[in-house]
Amino acid sequence: MRIDVLTLFPEMFSALDHSILGRATRKGLLDINVVNIRDFSKDKHKKCDDYPFGGGAGMVMMAQPVCDAFDSLGLDGDVMRIYMSPKGRKLTQSLVKELSAYRQLVLLCGHYEGVDQRALDLNIDMEVSIGDYVLTGGELPAMVLIDAVSRYIPDVLGSEQSTVDESFSDNLLEYPQYTRPQNFRGLEVPEVLVSGNHQKVDEWREKLKLEITMKNRPDLLEKKE
Ligand code: ADE
């Protein structure tokens, strides 16, 4: 999958050079192209923001550098162009799955009080929010989206990892996990997990998934089919 990111802070995306996403990039499964919007500023000081028409606090990202950055990508075909914004559609596991089907994503990261609406009208297919809180910019949300979507690209996760049996896959949260030693600081691993009885283990895990979901996210139980 190809992902283009338009941002004023390209250095932030070095976080994606590590761990599973770094490996996916080196293997050619993921191609992340970070574009500095500032390179498209026509101002001698590379300014990309200006005062809002109508007044109000803060600055607005100008349409021209954003639109020229989009034009430079020469987009066509199976592309989804996304603006990261607290006003957007909430990023859920099902939206993540939907987005993973595209050949190419373009992510626009806003800063200041937002982006001139005309740049959005001309270039954006969907606005996406990572949750009901406001961050200082769209860079961290873009990285969250990239991480979540990349897990669905074939071969990105090793055979020991999987998107099948995990939180949200059946609208329930994940059961707790344990590894050696069997006794740690006086705390024993639940007996059933060392019993060797696979049916009992499955029953215990299902029960714990329900309990944890009921405690932390009862809203998910209403959505369960
Ligand atoms: N930019 C600022 N806050 C955001 C959020 N919650 N989701 C996506 N983009 C954002």
mmCIF file of N, CA, C and O and ligand atoms in Angstrom, residues 84-86 128-131 133-135 137 141, ligand 1:
data_model
loop_
_atom_site.group_PDB
_atom_site.id
_atom_site.type_symbol
_atom_site.label_atom_id
_atom_site.label_comp_id
_atom_site.label_asym_id
_atom_site.label_seq_id
_atom_site.Cartn_x
_atom_site.Cartn_y
_atom_site.Cartn_z
ATOM 1 N N MET A 84 -7.207 14.592 8.503
ATOM 2 C CA MET A 84 -7.255 14.214 9.907
ATOM 3 C C MET A 84 -7.832 15.394 10.692
ATOM 4 O O MET A 84 -7.242 16.485 10.695
ATOM 5 N N SER A 85 -8.981 15.179 11.355
ATOM 6 C CA SER A 85 -9.665 16.299 12.008
ATOM 7 C C SER A 85 -10.590 15.798 13.110
ATOM 8 O O SER A 85 -11.267 14.780 12.934
ATOM 9 N N PRO A 86 -10.658 16.523 14.249
ATOM 10 C CA PRO A 86 -11.598 16.098 15.299
ATOM 11 C C PRO A 86 -13.049 16.173 14.846
ATOM 12 O O PRO A 86 -13.941 15.628 15.492
ATOM 13 N N VAL A 128 -11.385 12.246 9.047
ATOM 14 C CA VAL A 128 -11.319 11.169 10.039
ATOM 15 C C VAL A 128 -10.779 11.708 11.354
ATOM 16 O O VAL A 128 -9.761 12.404 11.390
ATOM 17 N N SER A 129 -11.466 11.361 12.447
ATOM 18 C CA SER A 129 -11.046 11.708 13.809
ATOM 19 C C SER A 129 -10.614 10.438 14.529
ATOM 20 O O SER A 129 -11.225 9.383 14.349
ATOM 21 N N ILE A 130 -9.567 10.528 15.355
ATOM 22 C CA ILE A 130 -9.171 9.330 16.103
ATOM 23 C C ILE A 130 -9.845 9.280 17.475
ATOM 24 O O ILE A 130 -9.638 8.335 18.234
ATOM 25 N N GLY A 131 -10.662 10.262 17.809
ATOM 26 C CA GLY A 131 -11.367 10.212 19.089
ATOM 27 C C GLY A 131 -11.848 11.583 19.497
ATOM 28 O O GLY A 131 -11.448 12.599 18.908
ATOM 29 N N TYR A 133 -11.323 14.132 21.342
ATOM 30 C CA TYR A 133 -10.412 15.020 22.057
ATOM 31 C C TYR A 133 -9.648 15.781 20.993
ATOM 32 O O TYR A 133 -9.555 15.327 19.847
ATOM 33 N N VAL A 134 -9.111 16.956 21.360
ATOM 34 C CA VAL A 134 -8.437 17.784 20.356
ATOM 35 C C VAL A 134 -6.939 17.751 20.586
ATOM 36 O O VAL A 134 -6.454 18.024 21.688
ATOM 37 N N LEU A 135 -6.193 17.419 19.532
ATOM 38 C CA LEU A 135 -4.734 17.381 19.592
ATOM 39 C C LEU A 135 -4.170 18.641 18.929
ATOM 40 O O LEU A 135 -4.911 19.398 18.298
ATOM 41 N N GLY A 137 -2.199 18.830 16.421
ATOM 42 C CA GLY A 137 -2.085 18.703 14.969
ATOM 43 C C GLY A 137 -2.521 17.327 14.515
ATOM 44 O O GLY A 137 -2.800 16.445 15.342
ATOM 45 N N PRO A 141 -2.543 11.670 14.902
ATOM 46 C CA PRO A 141 -3.672 10.919 14.345
ATOM 47 C C PRO A 141 -3.321 10.193 13.037
ATOM 48 O O PRO A 141 -3.731 9.049 12.835
HETATM 49 N N1 ADE B 1 -6.418 16.797 14.852
HETATM 50 C C1 ADE B 1 -6.558 17.308 16.084
HETATM 51 N N2 ADE B 1 -7.268 16.485 16.879
HETATM 52 C C2 ADE B 1 -7.583 15.399 16.112
HETATM 53 C C3 ADE B 1 -8.312 14.208 16.350
HETATM 54 N N3 ADE B 1 -8.870 13.931 17.531
HETATM 55 N N4 ADE B 1 -8.442 13.318 15.345
HETATM 56 C C4 ADE B 1 -7.889 13.588 14.128
HETATM 57 N N5 ADE B 1 -7.208 14.693 13.851
HETATM 58 C C5 ADE B 1 -7.042 15.607 14.822
#
